[in-house]
Short mmCIF file of C-alpha atoms in Angstrom, two decimals:
data_model
loop_
_atom_site.label_atom_id
_atom_site.label_comp_id
_atom_site.label_asym_id
_atom_site.label_seq_id
_atom_site.Cartn_x
_atom_site.Cartn_y
_atom_site.Cartn_z
CA MET A 566 -0.15 0.16 -0.31
CA SER A 567 1.64 3.10 -1.17
CA ASN A 568 -1.04 5.62 -0.91
CA ARG A 569 0.12 9.29 -0.56
CA VAL A 570 -1.63 10.82 2.58
CA LYS A 571 -1.41 14.86 3.40
CA ARG A 572 -2.36 15.47 6.89
CA ASP A 573 -4.58 18.25 8.47
CA ILE A 574 -5.08 19.99 5.46
CA LYS A 575 -7.21 23.45 5.74
CA ILE A 576 -10.36 23.82 4.46
CA PRO A 577 -12.11 27.16 4.68
CA LEU A 578 -15.72 28.04 5.23
CA ARG A 579 -17.92 30.46 3.93
CA ASP A 580 -17.40 32.74 7.77
CA GLY A 581 -13.60 31.99 8.21
CA VAL A 582 -13.92 28.79 10.15
CA LEU A 583 -10.68 25.92 8.82
CA LEU A 584 -11.64 22.59 8.96
CA SER A 585 -9.01 20.02 9.27
CA ALA A 586 -9.14 17.17 6.93
CA ASP A 587 -6.82 14.10 5.71
CA HIS A 588 -6.22 13.84 2.13
CA TYR A 589 -5.77 10.30 0.69
CA GLN A 590 -4.53 10.35 -3.13
CA PRO A 591 -4.14 7.34 -6.08
CA GLU A 592 -0.42 7.04 -6.91
CA GLU A 593 -1.12 8.09 -10.30
CA ASP A 594 -1.60 11.84 -10.81
CA GLY A 595 -3.96 13.33 -12.58
CA GLN A 596 -7.91 14.93 -11.69
CA TYR A 597 -10.02 11.69 -10.23
CA PRO A 598 -13.47 11.72 -8.31
CA ALA A 599 -13.17 12.86 -5.05
CA ILE A 600 -15.39 10.97 -1.87
CA VAL A 601 -15.71 13.10 1.20
CA VAL A 602 -16.15 11.77 4.66
CA ARG A 603 -17.24 14.01 7.48
CA THR A 604 -16.96 12.78 11.15
CA PRO A 605 -17.49 14.22 14.57
CA TYR A 606 -15.65 11.00 15.70
CA GLY A 607 -12.21 11.51 14.42
CA LYS A 608 -10.74 11.49 11.23
CA THR A 609 -8.06 9.42 11.82
CA ARG A 610 -9.74 5.99 13.00
CA GLU A 611 -8.61 3.44 11.60
CA GLN A 612 -12.14 2.54 9.81
CA GLN A 613 -11.70 6.04 8.03
CA HIS A 614 -8.17 5.23 7.34
CA LEU A 615 -8.63 2.06 5.80
CA GLN A 616 -11.28 3.14 3.95
CA GLY A 617 -9.54 6.23 2.61
CA GLU A 618 -6.63 3.62 1.50
CA TYR A 619 -9.21 1.63 -0.19
CA PHE A 620 -10.48 4.32 -2.11
CA ALA A 621 -7.17 6.04 -3.08
CA ASP A 622 -6.02 2.53 -4.59
CA HIS A 623 -9.64 2.25 -6.90
CA GLY A 624 -8.99 5.94 -8.05
CA TYR A 625 -10.41 8.43 -6.01
CA HIS A 626 -9.35 11.20 -3.89
CA VAL A 627 -10.48 10.49 -0.29
CA ILE A 628 -11.10 13.73 2.18
CA ASN A 629 -11.57 12.66 5.70
CA VAL A 630 -12.87 15.52 7.74
CA ASP A 631 -13.21 16.53 11.33
CA VAL A 632 -16.63 18.51 11.40
CA ARG A 633 -16.71 22.10 13.01
CA GLY A 634 -15.09 21.86 17.14
CA ARG A 635 -14.50 18.56 16.99
CA GLY A 636 -11.04 16.90 16.43
CA ASP A 637 -8.48 19.67 14.69
CA SER A 638 -11.40 21.69 12.99
CA GLU A 639 -11.77 25.08 14.23
CA GLY A 640 -15.34 26.40 15.89
CA GLU A 641 -18.25 25.20 18.08
CA PHE A 642 -19.60 21.50 17.62
CA VAL A 643 -23.45 21.93 17.85
CA PRO A 644 -24.85 18.54 16.75
CA TYR A 645 -26.32 18.67 12.81
CA ARG A 646 -26.82 22.74 13.24
CA ASN A 647 -24.16 23.62 11.03
CA ASP A 648 -23.25 20.29 9.12
CA GLY A 649 -25.87 21.49 6.00
CA VAL A 650 -23.73 24.20 5.04
CA ASP A 651 -20.69 23.41 6.25
CA GLY A 652 -21.31 20.34 4.02
CA TYR A 653 -21.71 22.65 0.74
CA ASP A 654 -18.61 25.05 1.53
CA VAL A 655 -16.54 21.45 1.79
CA ILE A 656 -17.63 19.94 -1.22
CA GLU A 657 -17.11 22.88 -3.61
CA TRP A 658 -13.73 23.53 -2.21
CA VAL A 659 -12.54 19.89 -2.92
CA ALA A 660 -14.73 19.97 -6.28
CA GLY A 661 -12.53 23.71 -7.31
CA GLN A 662 -9.15 21.71 -6.64
CA THR A 663 -7.25 21.11 -9.53
CA TRP A 664 -6.61 17.48 -8.63
CA CYS A 665 -10.45 16.84 -8.69
CA ASP A 666 -12.52 16.31 -11.70
CA GLY A 667 -15.30 17.96 -10.25
CA ASN A 668 -17.61 15.08 -9.46
CA VAL A 669 -17.61 14.49 -5.66
CA GLY A 670 -19.52 11.85 -3.66
CA THR A 671 -20.50 11.61 0.17
CA LEU A 672 -20.01 8.91 2.40
CA GLY A 673 -20.30 7.76 5.85
CA GLY A 674 -22.57 6.12 8.82
CA SER A 675 -24.84 7.24 11.51
CA TYR A 676 -24.12 10.90 12.08
CA LEU A 677 -22.02 11.01 9.34
CA GLY A 678 -25.37 9.44 6.76
CA ARG A 679 -27.76 12.55 8.19
CA ILE A 680 -25.21 15.29 7.34
CA GLN A 681 -25.23 13.94 4.29
CA TRP A 682 -28.89 14.26 3.70
CA LEU A 683 -28.63 17.93 5.58
CA THR A 684 -25.79 18.57 2.73
CA ALA A 685 -27.80 17.65 0.21
CA LEU A 686 -30.52 19.73 0.85
CA GLU A 687 -28.34 22.66 0.38
CA GLN A 688 -27.85 21.27 -3.39
CA PRO A 689 -24.23 21.67 -3.76
CA PRO A 690 -23.55 21.42 -7.70
CA SER A 691 -20.65 19.38 -7.40
CA LEU A 692 -22.43 16.75 -5.42
CA LYS A 693 -23.15 13.58 -7.54
CA ALA A 694 -23.48 10.30 -5.37
CA MET A 695 -24.34 9.46 -1.62
CA VAL A 696 -23.89 6.54 0.47
CA PRO A 697 -25.50 7.14 3.82
CA LEU A 698 -25.50 4.21 5.91
CA VAL A 699 -27.48 3.47 9.63
CA THR A 700 -28.63 7.39 9.04
CA PRO A 701 -30.58 8.77 11.76
CA SER A 702 -34.28 10.09 11.20
CA ASP A 703 -35.76 13.37 11.70
CA PRO A 704 -36.89 14.15 15.70
CA PHE A 705 -39.20 11.85 16.85
CA VAL A 706 -39.10 9.82 14.35
CA GLU A 707 -37.10 7.01 16.21
CA TRP A 708 -37.79 8.18 19.74
CA PRO A 709 -41.56 9.18 19.39
CA THR A 710 -41.85 10.26 23.01
CA GLY A 711 -41.20 13.89 22.76
CA LEU A 712 -37.94 13.80 24.40
CA PRO A 713 -34.50 12.21 23.27
CA ASN A 714 -34.16 8.55 24.46
CA PRO A 715 -32.13 8.10 27.52
CA MET A 716 -29.14 6.71 25.80
CA HIS A 717 -28.87 9.82 23.74
CA ILE A 718 -27.40 11.49 26.77
CA CYS A 719 -24.39 8.87 26.39
CA TRP A 720 -23.80 9.90 22.60
CA LEU A 721 -23.60 13.73 24.04
CA TYR A 722 -21.06 12.72 26.63
CA MET A 723 -19.11 10.76 24.20
CA THR A 724 -18.81 13.75 21.91
CA ARG A 725 -18.53 16.40 24.35
CA GLY A 726 -15.70 18.34 23.60
CA ARG A 727 -12.98 18.09 20.62
CA VAL A 728 -12.00 14.46 21.46
CA MET A 729 -13.66 11.31 22.03
CA GLN A 730 -14.93 10.89 25.86
CA ASN A 731 -14.57 7.63 27.93
CA ILE A 732 -18.05 6.40 28.46
CA ASN A 733 -17.10 3.30 30.55
CA LEU A 734 -16.14 5.92 33.48
CA VAL A 735 -20.09 6.38 33.91
CA ASP A 736 -22.97 4.10 35.40
CA TRP A 737 -25.42 4.44 32.52
CA GLN A 738 -28.08 2.26 34.46
CA LYS A 739 -27.62 4.48 37.19
CA VAL A 740 -28.16 7.66 34.91
CA TYR A 741 -31.21 6.58 33.05
CA TRP A 742 -33.30 6.38 36.05
CA THR A 743 -32.94 9.88 36.86
CA LEU A 744 -35.82 12.08 37.53
CA PRO A 745 -36.59 14.95 36.72
CA TYR A 746 -35.47 13.74 33.28
CA VAL A 747 -33.94 17.01 32.25
CA ASP A 748 -31.44 16.42 35.54
CA MET A 749 -29.99 13.17 33.33
CA ASP A 750 -26.68 14.62 32.62
CA LEU A 751 -25.82 15.95 36.28
CA PRO A 752 -25.02 12.02 37.31
CA THR A 753 -22.40 11.73 34.92
CA GLY A 754 -20.53 14.74 36.43
CA TRP A 755 -21.15 17.06 33.39
CA TYR A 756 -23.75 19.44 32.88
CA SER A 757 -25.17 19.47 28.75
CA GLU A 758 -26.58 22.63 27.52
CA GLN A 759 -27.42 20.63 24.64
CA TRP A 760 -29.36 17.63 26.66
CA ARG A 761 -31.39 20.64 28.57
CA GLU A 762 -31.83 22.77 25.08
CA GLU A 763 -33.48 19.32 23.84
CA ILE A 764 -35.79 19.07 26.41
CA GLU A 765 -37.31 22.37 26.38
CA HIS A 766 -38.67 21.37 22.88
CA PRO A 767 -40.60 18.33 23.61
CA TYR A 768 -42.55 18.36 20.18
CA PHE A 769 -42.07 19.36 16.62
CA ASP A 770 -41.54 22.67 15.87
CA GLU A 771 -39.07 25.48 14.27
CA TYR A 772 -36.08 24.46 16.03
CA TRP A 773 -36.04 20.72 15.05
CA LYS A 774 -37.52 21.67 11.72
CA HIS A 775 -34.20 23.44 11.11
CA ILE A 776 -32.66 19.71 11.06
CA ALA A 777 -35.21 17.72 9.55
CA TYR A 778 -34.73 16.46 5.99
CA GLN A 779 -37.74 13.51 5.53
CA HIS A 780 -40.35 16.04 4.12
CA ARG A 781 -38.46 17.64 2.03
CA PHE A 782 -37.32 15.00 -0.78
CA ASP A 783 -38.11 16.63 -3.39
CA GLU A 784 -35.62 19.19 -2.92
CA ILE A 785 -33.05 16.47 -3.46
CA ASP A 786 -31.94 15.03 -6.74
CA VAL A 787 -28.72 13.04 -6.58
CA PRO A 788 -28.32 9.04 -6.67
CA VAL A 789 -28.36 7.52 -3.46
CA LEU A 790 -27.18 3.83 -2.25
CA ASN A 791 -29.17 3.78 1.57
CA ILE A 792 -27.61 0.93 3.32
CA SER A 793 -28.42 -0.47 7.08
CA GLY A 794 -29.12 -3.41 9.08
CA TRP A 795 -32.53 -5.16 10.58
CA TYR A 796 -31.34 -4.74 13.81
CA ASP A 797 -29.84 -1.12 13.70
CA ASP A 798 -31.32 0.81 16.18
CA GLU A 799 -31.80 3.76 13.74
CA GLN A 800 -33.25 1.55 11.08
CA ILE A 801 -36.30 2.82 10.54
CA GLY A 802 -34.39 5.93 8.45
CA THR A 803 -33.03 4.08 5.91
CA PRO A 804 -36.41 2.25 4.47
CA LEU A 805 -37.91 5.69 4.88
CA ASN A 806 -35.55 7.48 2.90
CA TYR A 807 -35.17 4.87 -0.09
CA ARG A 808 -38.77 5.18 -0.49
CA GLY A 809 -39.29 8.49 -0.06
CA MET A 810 -36.68 9.76 -2.29
CA VAL A 811 -39.02 6.90 -4.91
CA GLU A 812 -42.19 8.50 -4.05
CA ALA A 813 -40.83 11.74 -4.92
CA GLY A 814 -39.84 10.70 -8.32
CA LYS A 815 -36.41 10.34 -7.56
CA SER A 816 -34.31 8.00 -9.77
CA ASN A 817 -30.92 6.64 -9.28
CA GLN A 818 -32.09 4.92 -5.45
CA HIS A 819 -30.86 2.42 -3.97
CA LEU A 820 -31.36 0.22 -0.89
CA LEU A 821 -29.18 -2.64 0.99
CA MET A 822 -30.26 -4.26 4.24
CA GLY A 823 -28.65 -7.09 5.87
CA PRO A 824 -28.80 -8.91 9.30
CA TRP A 825 -26.69 -6.31 11.11
CA PRO A 826 -26.99 -4.06 14.13
CA HIS A 827 -25.63 -0.51 14.14
CA GLN A 828 -22.43 -1.50 13.57
CA LEU A 829 -22.49 -3.01 10.23
CA ASN A 830 -21.39 -5.79 8.44
CA LYS A 831 -18.76 -7.07 11.22
CA SER A 832 -19.64 -10.49 12.09
CA THR A 833 -22.01 -13.19 11.27
CA LYS A 834 -23.37 -13.45 14.96
CA LEU A 835 -25.88 -11.32 16.74
CA GLY A 836 -26.62 -12.20 20.14
CA ASP A 837 -27.74 -15.73 20.13
CA LEU A 838 -27.85 -15.97 16.62
CA ASP A 839 -25.49 -16.84 13.59
CA PHE A 840 -26.52 -15.91 10.11
CA GLY A 841 -24.07 -17.68 8.48
CA ALA A 842 -21.34 -16.71 6.18
CA ASP A 843 -23.51 -15.44 3.05
CA SER A 844 -24.64 -12.31 5.44
CA LEU A 845 -21.03 -10.64 5.80
CA ILE A 846 -20.61 -9.15 2.14
CA ASP A 847 -17.58 -7.17 0.77
CA MET A 848 -18.92 -3.59 1.81
CA ASN A 849 -16.10 -1.12 -0.09
CA ASP A 850 -16.50 -3.62 -3.02
CA TYR A 851 -20.07 -2.79 -3.23
CA GLN A 852 -19.60 1.09 -2.43
CA ARG A 853 -17.23 1.02 -4.69
CA ARG A 854 -19.28 -0.22 -7.64
CA PHE A 855 -22.04 2.54 -7.22
CA PHE A 856 -19.64 5.21 -7.29
CA ASP A 857 -18.01 3.54 -10.21
CA TYR A 858 -21.03 4.01 -11.97
CA TYR A 859 -22.32 7.48 -10.69
CA LEU A 860 -18.90 9.19 -10.37
CA LYS A 861 -16.85 7.68 -13.27
CA GLY A 862 -19.46 5.88 -15.70
CA ILE A 863 -17.93 2.89 -15.23
CA ASP A 864 -20.55 0.20 -15.51
CA ASP A 865 -19.42 -3.73 -14.64
CA GLY A 866 -22.90 -4.88 -14.33
CA PHE A 867 -24.28 -2.44 -11.86
CA SER A 868 -26.83 -1.14 -14.21
CA GLU A 869 -28.34 -4.48 -14.19
CA LYS A 870 -28.42 -4.93 -10.25
CA LYS A 871 -31.96 -4.79 -9.07
CA PRO A 872 -31.99 -1.64 -6.87
CA VAL A 873 -33.14 -2.97 -3.52
CA ASP A 874 -30.63 -5.93 -1.71
CA LEU A 875 -32.58 -7.32 1.01
CA PHE A 876 -30.94 -10.36 3.68
CA VAL A 877 -34.10 -12.38 4.68
CA MET A 878 -33.51 -13.95 8.04
CA GLY A 879 -34.67 -17.17 9.20
CA GLU A 880 -34.08 -18.31 5.89
CA ASN A 881 -30.48 -16.66 5.72
CA LYS A 882 -30.63 -15.66 2.24
CA TRP A 883 -29.73 -12.73 0.04
CA GLN A 884 -33.23 -11.55 -2.09
CA GLN A 885 -33.03 -8.79 -4.98
CA GLU A 886 -36.53 -6.75 -4.95
CA GLU A 887 -37.27 -3.92 -7.69
CA THR A 888 -39.31 -1.99 -5.23
CA TRP A 889 -39.32 -1.38 -1.41
CA PRO A 890 -42.32 -2.18 -0.30
CA LEU A 891 -42.23 -5.61 -1.96
CA PRO A 892 -44.96 -5.34 -4.97
CA ASN A 893 -46.15 -8.91 -4.02
CA THR A 894 -46.61 -7.86 -0.49
CA GLU A 895 -50.01 -8.99 1.38
CA TRP A 896 -51.21 -6.55 4.05
CA THR A 897 -52.78 -8.96 6.39
CA ASP A 898 -54.70 -8.12 9.53
CA PHE A 899 -53.44 -10.55 12.59
CA TYR A 900 -56.50 -9.87 15.25
CA LEU A 901 -55.51 -9.96 18.95
CA HIS A 902 -58.04 -12.01 20.91
CA SER A 903 -58.38 -13.69 24.52
CA ARG A 904 -60.84 -14.90 27.28
CA GLY A 905 -59.81 -11.39 29.19
CA LYS A 906 -56.46 -12.68 30.82
CA ALA A 907 -53.79 -11.94 28.12
CA ASN A 908 -51.26 -10.89 31.10
CA SER A 909 -48.04 -12.49 30.39
CA ARG A 910 -46.83 -15.66 28.33
CA PHE A 911 -49.02 -17.81 30.63
CA GLY A 912 -52.22 -15.91 29.77
CA ASP A 913 -54.69 -16.75 27.57
CA GLY A 914 -54.03 -14.16 24.38
CA VAL A 915 -54.22 -15.75 20.96
CA LEU A 916 -53.51 -13.82 17.52
CA SER A 917 -55.02 -15.24 14.40
CA THR A 918 -56.53 -13.32 11.19
CA SER A 919 -59.77 -14.12 12.13
CA GLU A 920 -61.55 -10.80 12.96
CA PRO A 921 -63.07 -10.62 16.83
CA ALA A 922 -66.70 -12.13 17.24
CA GLY A 923 -69.08 -11.66 20.00
CA ASN A 924 -68.46 -14.61 21.95
CA GLU A 925 -64.92 -13.89 23.45
CA ALA A 926 -63.79 -11.17 26.29
CA GLU A 927 -63.70 -7.26 24.76
CA TYR A 928 -60.29 -6.05 26.35
CA ASP A 929 -57.53 -7.26 28.60
CA GLN A 930 -56.44 -4.74 30.83
CA TYR A 931 -52.88 -4.44 32.94
CA SER A 932 -51.40 -2.17 35.16
CA TYR A 933 -48.71 0.24 34.14
CA ASN A 934 -46.00 1.73 37.27
CA PRO A 935 -43.34 3.87 35.89
CA ALA A 936 -41.46 3.20 38.87
CA ASN A 937 -41.31 -0.62 37.51
CA PRO A 938 -41.24 -0.38 33.81
CA VAL A 939 -41.02 -3.36 31.63
CA PRO A 940 -37.21 -3.92 30.85
CA PHE A 941 -35.92 -3.50 27.44
CA ILE A 942 -33.20 -5.73 26.72
CA THR A 943 -29.91 -3.66 25.88
CA GLU A 944 -26.25 -2.68 26.62
CA MET A 945 -26.13 0.45 28.73
CA VAL A 946 -24.11 2.18 26.65
CA SER A 947 -25.29 4.00 22.95
CA HIS A 948 -23.44 1.81 20.44
CA GLN A 949 -26.73 -0.18 19.99
CA ILE A 950 -30.04 -0.50 21.24
CA GLY A 951 -31.52 -4.35 21.98
CA GLY A 952 -31.04 -7.15 19.00
CA PRO A 953 -32.51 -10.76 18.89
CA ASP A 954 -32.85 -10.86 22.24
CA ASP A 955 -35.40 -13.63 24.25
CA TYR A 956 -37.96 -11.95 25.94
CA SER A 957 -39.27 -15.17 27.16
CA SER A 958 -38.43 -14.18 31.14
CA ILE A 959 -39.68 -10.84 30.17
CA GLU A 960 -43.41 -12.21 29.33
CA ARG A 961 -43.85 -13.57 32.72
CA ARG A 962 -44.77 -10.16 34.17
CA ASP A 963 -48.73 -9.06 34.49
CA ASP A 964 -47.87 -5.77 32.85
CA VAL A 965 -47.17 -7.39 29.62
CA LEU A 966 -50.19 -8.41 27.20
CA VAL A 967 -48.89 -11.66 25.07
CA TYR A 968 -50.92 -12.83 21.97
CA THR A 969 -49.47 -15.80 20.16
CA SER A 970 -50.56 -17.67 17.19
CA GLU A 971 -50.93 -21.40 16.75
CA VAL A 972 -47.83 -23.36 15.41
CA LEU A 973 -47.56 -22.55 12.39
CA ASP A 974 -47.59 -25.74 9.36
CA GLU A 975 -45.78 -23.56 7.03
CA ASP A 976 -43.07 -21.24 6.65
CA VAL A 977 -44.18 -17.73 6.61
CA GLU A 978 -42.45 -14.90 5.40
CA VAL A 979 -42.98 -11.38 6.51
CA THR A 980 -40.78 -8.35 4.79
CA GLY A 981 -41.83 -4.91 5.06
CA GLN A 982 -43.17 -2.28 7.78
CA VAL A 983 -45.06 -3.81 10.43
CA LYS A 984 -47.76 -1.30 12.03
CA ALA A 985 -50.28 -2.32 14.82
CA ASN A 986 -53.68 -0.71 15.13
CA LEU A 987 -54.78 -0.52 18.67
CA PHE A 988 -58.14 0.30 20.65
CA VAL A 989 -57.29 1.64 23.86
CA SER A 990 -58.23 3.44 27.04
CA THR A 991 -56.64 4.77 30.06
CA ASP A 992 -57.44 6.21 33.50
CA ALA A 993 -54.41 8.68 32.72
CA LYS A 994 -54.41 12.08 30.82
CA ASP A 995 -50.86 10.82 28.88
CA THR A 996 -49.54 7.47 28.48
CA ASP A 997 -47.99 5.08 26.36
CA PHE A 998 -48.36 1.86 24.32
CA THR A 999 -45.77 -0.38 22.69
CA VAL A 1000 -46.44 -3.56 20.87
CA LYS A 1001 -43.41 -6.09 19.69
CA LEU A 1002 -43.10 -8.48 17.42
CA LEU A 1003 -41.48 -11.71 17.82
CA ASP A 1004 -40.50 -15.33 16.49
CA VAL A 1005 -41.17 -18.06 19.40
CA ARG A 1006 -39.16 -21.18 18.43
CA PRO A 1007 -40.25 -24.56 19.20
CA SER A 1008 -37.87 -24.04 22.94
CA GLY A 1009 -40.00 -21.26 24.02
CA PHE A 1010 -37.02 -18.74 22.69
CA ALA A 1011 -39.33 -15.65 21.97
CA GLN A 1012 -36.63 -13.89 19.80
CA ARG A 1013 -37.42 -9.68 19.16
CA LEU A 1014 -37.64 -8.63 15.49
CA THR A 1015 -39.13 -5.10 15.34
CA ASP A 1016 -41.01 -3.13 17.82
CA GLY A 1017 -42.49 0.43 18.56
CA LEU A 1018 -44.18 3.15 20.48
CA VAL A 1019 -46.91 5.59 20.73
CA ARG A 1020 -46.89 8.50 23.47
CA GLY A 1021 -50.52 9.08 23.76
CA ARG A 1022 -50.17 12.72 23.39
CA PHE A 1023 -48.86 12.49 20.29
CA ARG A 1024 -51.15 10.11 18.68
CA ASN A 1025 -52.11 12.58 16.45
CA GLY A 1026 -48.56 13.76 15.39
CA THR A 1027 -45.41 15.09 17.54
CA ASP A 1028 -46.41 18.42 16.24
CA LYS A 1029 -49.66 18.41 17.38
CA PRO A 1030 -49.50 17.38 21.45
CA GLU A 1031 -53.32 16.83 22.83
CA LEU A 1032 -53.59 15.21 26.65
CA MET A 1033 -55.87 12.10 26.54
CA THR A 1034 -59.25 11.75 28.42
CA PRO A 1035 -59.35 8.84 31.02
CA GLY A 1036 -61.89 6.27 29.96
CA GLU A 1037 -62.10 7.60 26.32
CA VAL A 1038 -61.63 4.57 23.77
CA TYR A 1039 -58.58 5.97 21.31
CA GLU A 1040 -57.36 4.23 18.40
CA VAL A 1041 -53.99 4.63 18.10
CA GLU A 1042 -51.43 3.56 15.41
CA VAL A 1043 -47.75 2.31 16.65
CA ASP A 1044 -45.18 2.43 13.91
CA CYS A 1045 -42.96 -0.94 14.77
CA TRP A 1046 -40.40 -0.14 11.89
CA ASN A 1047 -39.35 -3.00 9.59
CA THR A 1048 -37.81 -6.15 9.20
CA SER A 1049 -37.40 -9.30 6.67
CA HIS A 1050 -38.06 -12.47 8.32
CA VAL A 1051 -39.14 -16.17 7.57
CA PHE A 1052 -41.16 -17.61 10.67
CA LYS A 1053 -40.06 -21.43 10.36
CA LYS A 1054 -42.65 -24.37 10.43
CA SER A 1055 -43.24 -25.11 13.95
CA HIS A 1056 -42.68 -21.62 15.09
CA GLN A 1057 -45.09 -19.62 15.95
CA ILE A 1058 -46.13 -15.48 15.83
CA ARG A 1059 -46.08 -13.59 18.79
CA ILE A 1060 -46.94 -9.86 19.89
CA GLU A 1061 -46.66 -7.99 22.77
CA VAL A 1062 -48.62 -5.26 24.34
CA ALA A 1063 -47.24 -3.02 26.90
CA SER A 1064 -46.46 0.77 28.47
CA SER A 1065 -42.81 0.59 28.61
CA ALA A 1066 -39.82 -0.06 27.05
CA PHE A 1067 -36.94 1.01 29.36
CA PRO A 1068 -34.30 2.25 28.64
CA LYS A 1069 -34.74 1.98 24.91
CA TYR A 1070 -37.52 5.01 25.78
CA ASP A 1071 -38.23 7.39 28.81
CA ARG A 1072 -40.59 6.51 30.81
CA ASN A 1073 -44.31 8.23 30.63
CA LEU A 1074 -45.02 9.23 34.14
CA ASN A 1075 -48.50 9.14 33.23
CA THR A 1076 -49.60 12.39 34.92
CA GLY A 1077 -50.16 14.55 31.57
CA ASP A 1078 -47.52 17.41 32.87
CA GLU A 1079 -45.11 19.47 31.09
CA LEU A 1080 -42.23 16.46 29.83
CA GLY A 1081 -38.93 16.20 31.20
CA LYS A 1082 -39.87 18.38 34.02
CA THR A 1083 -41.27 16.67 36.94
CA THR A 1084 -40.69 13.77 39.24
CA GLU A 1085 -44.46 13.12 40.34
CA MET A 1086 -45.44 9.38 39.12
CA LYS A 1087 -48.71 7.58 38.56
CA VAL A 1088 -50.01 3.94 38.27
CA ALA A 1089 -52.23 4.23 34.69
CA ASN A 1090 -54.80 1.26 34.40
CA GLN A 1091 -54.68 0.55 30.62
CA MET A 1092 -57.35 -1.32 28.61
CA VAL A 1093 -56.53 -2.70 25.28
CA TYR A 1094 -59.73 -3.90 23.06
CA HIS A 1095 -60.13 -6.55 20.76
CA SER A 1096 -64.01 -6.88 20.31
CA GLU A 1097 -66.19 -6.75 16.66
CA GLN A 1098 -66.33 -2.79 17.23
CA TYR A 1099 -62.73 -1.98 18.51
CA PRO A 1100 -60.40 -4.89 16.49
CA SER A 1101 -57.06 -4.23 17.82
CA SER A 1102 -54.33 -5.87 15.18
CA VAL A 1103 -51.37 -5.85 13.58
CA VAL A 1104 -50.78 -5.20 10.49
CA LEU A 1105 -47.89 -7.96 8.66
CA PRO A 1106 -46.34 -7.44 5.44
CA ILE A 1107 -46.73 -11.17 4.01
CA ILE A 1108 -44.89 -12.35 1.10
CA LYS A 1109 -46.33 -15.02 -1.03
CA ARG A 1110 -43.91 -17.82 -1.89
#
């Protein structure tokens, strides 16, 4: 490897701030396309370095940049606030250098993915292709409670100052229980103005619209390769962005979804599962073929490939598709049933495609106590929230309603977005409802596939908060994100309904008071209806084989 690297070159921004970048150059002199990678995590990380060397070896200039206020770059780091216009300035500076042929692509995951979208909204003329991976969504899409999720404080702590902080010095489990929620920074030993500012905006207002992009796809027209994993804890954004661009009439859109967590394509194993040798791909090569096509006009068969690559879990096979959602999707209602005692997996909850009839109980009920929330199985740091974990022990709780199908007599594929339509009431002014989709193996292992939450006051949208009336029946929609999974013959399909998933989401204290500011709690008595009048269901995207 004999790439030439220039360290700490300075890129000027329109307000005079200088960003620091490392420039990986092809061996042969001449003009080449450039790939810009902007990061708050340090431009000299090994992953950045190896990626820089790879693409330089394949005829690209790679510019690894510390974002404003991080690493060796000047200015103040305020997450996402400056990254759109800064990205425009970096791209156009790079495009204007004598060594660049004027074609620029962008690449990067998580924070690095979202800022590509914010930059694309600024419409830099030299931006010709983007590869955003594991991209966060707009505010309140992946944390629909009006508040950042508890682990966001871990991320803010990690990225405070100019360099990465050691998050292992903090007892995060203790931190997440802090009330009032706004004071969750204090047990870390650090006062976070950013955390407190975000808590001051508990619904989708102008503060958040400034860094939102998912309602503005009509303003973006650039080829995009969207990449994520089914167990990425920010997964919801990637299929949403692909679909949003296609529905806005934008061509040259691509989607790749693997059986991966937020750290993509690192291991065939995740938790208890091994997805097999085929579950790992040559990611650099996959991305290079995309860039070769859109930045160099080289087609090594890329144009003949279908635009959607999906890994179907359970069957553990890659599948190519023309569209997302899949054209042969049969959206199928699976209804909740019981004789009135669906509490825990030892109860009588049943899941079936039969609509509720008059001869069964009309509802199930349980009490949700914020002092004793339903656990969400996860490590306590923000790197990855949850996985294909076994929830059978948590399903022993009476504040978890469990509805299980008959044992399957054939394989059933579910690929697409999962949504629940619940009819609910509560004796509180505000409360939460969560829904989880699981695959129950013959051994009893209940594997989480995907889940979601709705907060009562945001049932009509996070821009329209409205408290609930105790005792009134509401129909609420719970977005449970996406999956691609084959429930094998002899397995069962299961749905859990509860009112908490802690610490994935903050606890609703059930009082209806201002979010994040109070300590008073109330036990909420919840009712989930499944009658002819109120037929609660989960809608599964069944793929006919």
